[in-house]
Short mmCIF file of C-alpha atoms in Angstrom, two decimals:
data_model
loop_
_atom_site.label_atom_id
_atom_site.label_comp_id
_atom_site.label_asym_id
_atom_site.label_seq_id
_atom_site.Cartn_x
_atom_site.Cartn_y
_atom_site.Cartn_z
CA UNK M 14 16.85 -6.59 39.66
CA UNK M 15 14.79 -6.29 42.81
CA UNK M 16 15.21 -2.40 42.55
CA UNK M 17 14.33 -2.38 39.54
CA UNK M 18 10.93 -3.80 39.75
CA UNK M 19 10.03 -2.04 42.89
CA UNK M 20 10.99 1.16 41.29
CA UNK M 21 8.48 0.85 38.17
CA UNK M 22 6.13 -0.59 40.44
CA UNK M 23 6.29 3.05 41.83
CA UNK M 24 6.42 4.85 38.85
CA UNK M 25 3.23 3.37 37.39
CA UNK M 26 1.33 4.07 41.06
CA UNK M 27 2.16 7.35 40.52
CA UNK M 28 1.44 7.69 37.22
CA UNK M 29 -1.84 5.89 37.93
CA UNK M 30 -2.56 8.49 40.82
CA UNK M 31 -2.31 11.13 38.72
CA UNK M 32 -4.63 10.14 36.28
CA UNK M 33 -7.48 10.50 39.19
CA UNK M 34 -7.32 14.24 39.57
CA UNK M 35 -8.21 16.68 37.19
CA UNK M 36 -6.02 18.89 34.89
CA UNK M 37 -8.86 20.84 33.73
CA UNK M 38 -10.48 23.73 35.96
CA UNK M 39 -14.43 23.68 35.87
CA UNK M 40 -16.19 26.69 34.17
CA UNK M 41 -19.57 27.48 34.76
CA UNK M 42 -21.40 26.49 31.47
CA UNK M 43 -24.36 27.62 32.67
CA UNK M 44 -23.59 31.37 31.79
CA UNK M 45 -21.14 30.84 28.89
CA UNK M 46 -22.55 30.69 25.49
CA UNK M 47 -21.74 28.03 23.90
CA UNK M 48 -19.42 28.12 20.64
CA UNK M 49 -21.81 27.62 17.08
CA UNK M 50 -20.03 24.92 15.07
CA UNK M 51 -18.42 26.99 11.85
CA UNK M 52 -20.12 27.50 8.94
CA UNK M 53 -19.88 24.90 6.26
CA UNK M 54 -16.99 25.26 3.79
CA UNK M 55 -18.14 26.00 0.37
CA UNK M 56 -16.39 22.33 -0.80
CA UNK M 57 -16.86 21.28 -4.38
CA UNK M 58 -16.16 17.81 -5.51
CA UNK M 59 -14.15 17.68 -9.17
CA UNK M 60 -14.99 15.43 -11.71
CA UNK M 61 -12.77 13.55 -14.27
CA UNK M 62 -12.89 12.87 -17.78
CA UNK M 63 -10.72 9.93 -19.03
CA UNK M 64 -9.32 9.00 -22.41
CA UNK M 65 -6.41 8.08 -24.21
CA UNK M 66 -4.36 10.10 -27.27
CA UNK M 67 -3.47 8.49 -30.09
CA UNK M 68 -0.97 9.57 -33.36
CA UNK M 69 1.11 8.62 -35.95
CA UNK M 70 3.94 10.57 -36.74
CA UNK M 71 6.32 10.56 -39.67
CA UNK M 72 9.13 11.39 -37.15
CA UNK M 73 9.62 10.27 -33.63
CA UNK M 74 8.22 12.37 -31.14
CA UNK M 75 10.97 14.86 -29.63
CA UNK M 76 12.02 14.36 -25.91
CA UNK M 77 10.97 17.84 -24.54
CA UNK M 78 7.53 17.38 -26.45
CA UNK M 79 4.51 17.33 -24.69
CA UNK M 80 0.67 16.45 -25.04
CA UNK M 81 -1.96 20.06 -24.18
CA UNK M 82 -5.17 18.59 -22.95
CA UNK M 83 -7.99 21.16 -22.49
CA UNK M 84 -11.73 21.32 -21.85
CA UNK M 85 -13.15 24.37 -23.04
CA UNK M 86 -17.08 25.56 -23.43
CA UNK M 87 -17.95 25.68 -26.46
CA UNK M 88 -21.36 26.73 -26.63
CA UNK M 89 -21.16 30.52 -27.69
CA UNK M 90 -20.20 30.53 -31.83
CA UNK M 91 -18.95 34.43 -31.77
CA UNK M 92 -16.62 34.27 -28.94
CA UNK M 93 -13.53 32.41 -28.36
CA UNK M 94 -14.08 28.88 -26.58
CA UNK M 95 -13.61 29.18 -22.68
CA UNK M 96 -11.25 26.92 -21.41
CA UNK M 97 -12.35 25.71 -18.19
CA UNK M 98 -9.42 22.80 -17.30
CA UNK M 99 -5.99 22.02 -18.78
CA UNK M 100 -3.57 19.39 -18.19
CA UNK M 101 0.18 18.89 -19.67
CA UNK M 102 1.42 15.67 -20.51
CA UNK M 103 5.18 15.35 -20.61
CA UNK M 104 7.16 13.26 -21.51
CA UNK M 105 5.05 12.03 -24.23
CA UNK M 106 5.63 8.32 -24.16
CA UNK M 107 4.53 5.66 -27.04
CA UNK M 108 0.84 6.15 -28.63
CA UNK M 109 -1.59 5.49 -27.48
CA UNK M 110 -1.00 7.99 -23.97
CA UNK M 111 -3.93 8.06 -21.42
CA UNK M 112 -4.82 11.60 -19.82
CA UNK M 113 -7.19 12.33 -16.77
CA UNK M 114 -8.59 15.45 -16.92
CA UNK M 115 -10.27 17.02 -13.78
CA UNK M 116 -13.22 19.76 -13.83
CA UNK M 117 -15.19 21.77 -11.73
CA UNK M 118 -18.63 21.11 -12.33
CA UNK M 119 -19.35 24.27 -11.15
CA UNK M 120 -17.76 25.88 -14.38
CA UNK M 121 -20.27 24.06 -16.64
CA UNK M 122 -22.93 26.12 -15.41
CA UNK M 123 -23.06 28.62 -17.97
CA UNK M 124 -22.37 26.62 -20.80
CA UNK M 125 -23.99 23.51 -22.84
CA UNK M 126 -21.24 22.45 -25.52
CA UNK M 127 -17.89 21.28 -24.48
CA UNK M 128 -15.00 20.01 -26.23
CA UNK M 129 -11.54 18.53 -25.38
CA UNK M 130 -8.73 19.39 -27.54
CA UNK M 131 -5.20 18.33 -27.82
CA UNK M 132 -2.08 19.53 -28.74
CA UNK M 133 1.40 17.90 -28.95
CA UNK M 134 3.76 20.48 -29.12
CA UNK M 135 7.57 20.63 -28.82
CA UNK M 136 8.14 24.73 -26.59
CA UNK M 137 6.00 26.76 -29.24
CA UNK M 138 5.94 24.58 -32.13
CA UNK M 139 2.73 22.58 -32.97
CA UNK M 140 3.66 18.89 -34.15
CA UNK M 141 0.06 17.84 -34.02
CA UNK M 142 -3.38 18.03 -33.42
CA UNK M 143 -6.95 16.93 -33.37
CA UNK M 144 -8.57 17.82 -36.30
CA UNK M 145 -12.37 16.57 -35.06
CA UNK M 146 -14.65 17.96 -32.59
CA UNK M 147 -14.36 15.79 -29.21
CA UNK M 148 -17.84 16.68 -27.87
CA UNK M 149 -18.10 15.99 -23.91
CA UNK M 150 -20.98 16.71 -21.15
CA UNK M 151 -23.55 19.25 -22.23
CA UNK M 152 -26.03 18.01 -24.91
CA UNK M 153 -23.16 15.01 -26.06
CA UNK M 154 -24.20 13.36 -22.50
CA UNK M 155 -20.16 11.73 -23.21
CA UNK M 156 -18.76 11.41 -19.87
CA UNK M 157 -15.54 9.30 -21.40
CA UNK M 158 -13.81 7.74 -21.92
CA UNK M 159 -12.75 9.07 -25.16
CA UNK M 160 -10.56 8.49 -27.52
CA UNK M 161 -8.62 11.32 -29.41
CA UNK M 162 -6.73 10.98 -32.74
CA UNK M 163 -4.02 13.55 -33.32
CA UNK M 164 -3.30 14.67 -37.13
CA UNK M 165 0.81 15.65 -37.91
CA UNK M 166 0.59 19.45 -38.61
CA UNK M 167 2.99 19.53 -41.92
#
């Protein structure tokens, strides 16, 4: 036991010992530029829009179904709408379903009339959709949440 203690007693003496002398060699400073910190990183922040779906179906809702949420711009009448985020919901559980969708606010820029839509679809085939304009941001000033009522597409 007495070993013991007398050898950690000279293992932490020489560990403390060899914290006094330096690792590091000195460089002259004085001649050496000195290193610029790097140029900010363009960093935007996203933004969220929150909501919930809601629908009534004459059937239940298929397991491999899922809910299309987009944003799109759209401000421009002649062109098709941009979309600028989309999120997939899957699987759809029981009405109503919440959804988060995320931006850049960047994107709105450009534009000043945006719309979510929403599609439940089961692989290509639409089972429903929203039949009203959701206006968001732009000239709405809606920044959620919203509420979105899907029709049954016969």
């Amino acid at each position: 036991m007495l070993s013991r203690l007398s050898l950690l007693a000279v293992a932490a003496m020489a560990l403390s010992a060899c914290s006094m002398f330096s690792h590091h060699a000195k460089t002259d400073t004085s001649s050496a530029s000195v290193a610029q910190p790097a140029a900010p990183v363009n960093q935007t922040l996203m933004k969220s829009i929150v909501g919930d779906i809601r629908y009534d179906l004459p059937q239940p809702v298929p397991a491999d179904a899922y809910l299309l949420v987009t944003l799109a711009d759209v401000s421009k009448q002649d062109v098709a709408a941009r979309t600028l985020s989309e999120t997939r919901i899957q699987p759809v559980g029981a009405s109503p379903v919440d959804f988060l969708l995320t931006y850049d606010p960047a994107d709105l820029r450009d534009g000043v009339d945006f719309a979510i839509g929403v599609r439940l679809q089961q692989g290509d085939k639409l089972l429903a959709i929203n039949d009203t304009r959701v206006s968001v941001l732009g000239r709405s000033g809606e920044h959620g949440p919203v509420s979105i009522t899907l029709k049954a597409v016969p």
